[in-house]
Short mmCIF file of C-alpha atoms in Angstrom, two decimals:
data_model
loop_
_atom_site.label_atom_id
_atom_site.label_comp_id
_atom_site.label_asym_id
_atom_site.label_seq_id
_atom_site.Cartn_x
_atom_site.Cartn_y
_atom_site.Cartn_z
CA MET A 1 92.74 93.38 111.06
CA THR A 2 96.09 91.48 111.49
CA ALA A 3 99.26 92.35 112.62
CA ARG A 4 101.33 92.26 109.20
CA ALA A 5 102.83 95.01 107.62
CA PRO A 6 102.59 94.83 103.80
CA LEU A 7 104.82 95.60 101.60
CA ARG A 8 104.79 96.61 97.82
CA HIS A 9 106.61 94.47 95.29
CA ALA A 10 109.58 96.47 94.69
CA THR A 11 108.49 95.94 90.55
CA VAL A 12 105.63 97.42 90.57
CA THR A 13 105.47 100.38 88.56
CA ASP A 14 102.92 103.03 90.27
CA ARG A 15 102.69 106.98 89.01
CA GLU A 16 100.48 109.14 90.90
CA LEU A 17 97.42 111.57 89.20
CA PRO A 18 97.07 114.53 89.79
CA ASP A 19 93.43 114.58 91.18
CA GLY A 20 95.10 111.72 93.88
CA GLU A 21 94.23 108.47 92.13
CA ARG A 22 97.62 106.08 91.33
CA VAL A 23 98.17 103.49 88.76
CA LEU A 24 100.15 100.77 89.20
CA LEU A 25 101.40 97.99 87.04
CA THR A 26 101.45 94.46 87.34
CA PRO A 27 105.33 93.15 87.90
CA ASP A 28 104.48 91.45 85.16
CA GLY A 29 103.38 93.87 82.77
CA SER A 30 100.19 92.11 82.23
CA GLY A 31 97.84 94.40 84.46
CA VAL A 32 96.74 97.78 85.52
CA LEU A 33 95.29 98.42 88.80
CA VAL A 34 93.98 102.52 89.44
CA LEU A 35 93.09 103.57 93.30
CA ASN A 36 91.05 105.95 93.72
CA PRO A 37 92.81 108.72 96.72
CA LEU A 38 92.10 106.50 100.00
CA GLY A 39 93.71 103.74 97.83
CA SER A 40 96.94 105.94 96.83
CA VAL A 41 97.44 106.10 100.68
CA ILE A 42 97.24 102.43 101.68
CA TRP A 43 99.59 101.98 99.01
CA THR A 44 102.22 104.20 99.86
CA LEU A 45 101.94 103.12 103.72
CA CYS A 46 102.87 99.34 102.20
CA ASP A 47 105.86 100.15 103.14
CA GLY A 48 106.73 97.22 105.57
CA ALA A 49 106.82 99.35 108.64
CA HIS A 50 103.10 100.21 109.04
CA ASP A 51 100.79 97.62 110.07
CA VAL A 52 97.05 96.98 109.08
CA GLU A 53 96.13 98.98 112.41
CA GLY A 54 98.79 101.41 112.09
CA MET A 55 97.54 102.14 108.44
CA ALA A 56 93.90 102.27 109.58
CA ARG A 57 95.05 104.71 112.09
CA ILE A 58 96.78 107.31 109.84
CA ILE A 59 94.01 106.77 107.13
CA GLY A 60 91.67 108.01 110.16
CA GLU A 61 93.70 111.20 111.43
CA ARG A 62 93.33 111.89 107.47
CA PHE A 63 89.88 111.58 106.94
CA PRO A 64 88.21 112.10 110.34
CA GLU A 65 84.56 112.14 109.12
CA VAL A 66 84.71 107.98 108.08
CA ALA A 67 83.78 105.88 111.17
CA PRO A 68 86.54 103.41 111.99
CA GLU A 69 84.64 100.51 111.26
CA GLN A 70 84.74 101.56 107.45
CA ILE A 71 88.40 102.77 107.00
CA ALA A 72 88.97 98.86 109.03
CA ARG A 73 86.77 97.08 106.14
CA ASP A 74 88.47 99.83 103.21
CA VAL A 75 92.24 99.24 104.31
CA ASN A 76 91.54 95.51 104.25
CA ALA A 77 89.26 95.31 100.95
CA VAL A 78 92.28 97.36 99.45
CA LEU A 79 95.42 95.59 100.55
CA LYS A 80 93.16 91.85 99.40
CA GLN A 81 92.52 93.71 96.45
CA LEU A 82 96.70 94.43 96.02
CA ALA A 83 97.45 91.19 96.72
CA GLU A 84 95.34 88.94 94.49
CA ALA A 85 97.12 91.50 91.99
CA LYS A 86 100.27 90.44 93.54
CA LEU A 87 101.14 93.76 93.92
CA LEU A 88 102.82 93.24 97.62
CA ASP A 89 105.78 90.77 98.49
CA ASP A 90 105.00 88.35 101.56
CA VAL A 91 105.30 89.65 104.83
CA SER A 92 104.81 87.60 107.98
#
């Protein structure tokens, strides 16, 4: 995992669903991404204050039954998906 602190793009429209999933509308309005409850938690942690390791630690506290290695893979996979959809600002 890297030390970067991902940040949600300010113009992304999102809505949390009752089942914990979250729907995101891309900034240009051309696409929709649906996140499962874990992805939704990761999205909320993309506030520029939590680096990837901190996110994994918080996720591990919420989902103690999941192995830390799996959490690290999941966090990185969701962040990659968010970046590819252009839903994150570039943060060094």
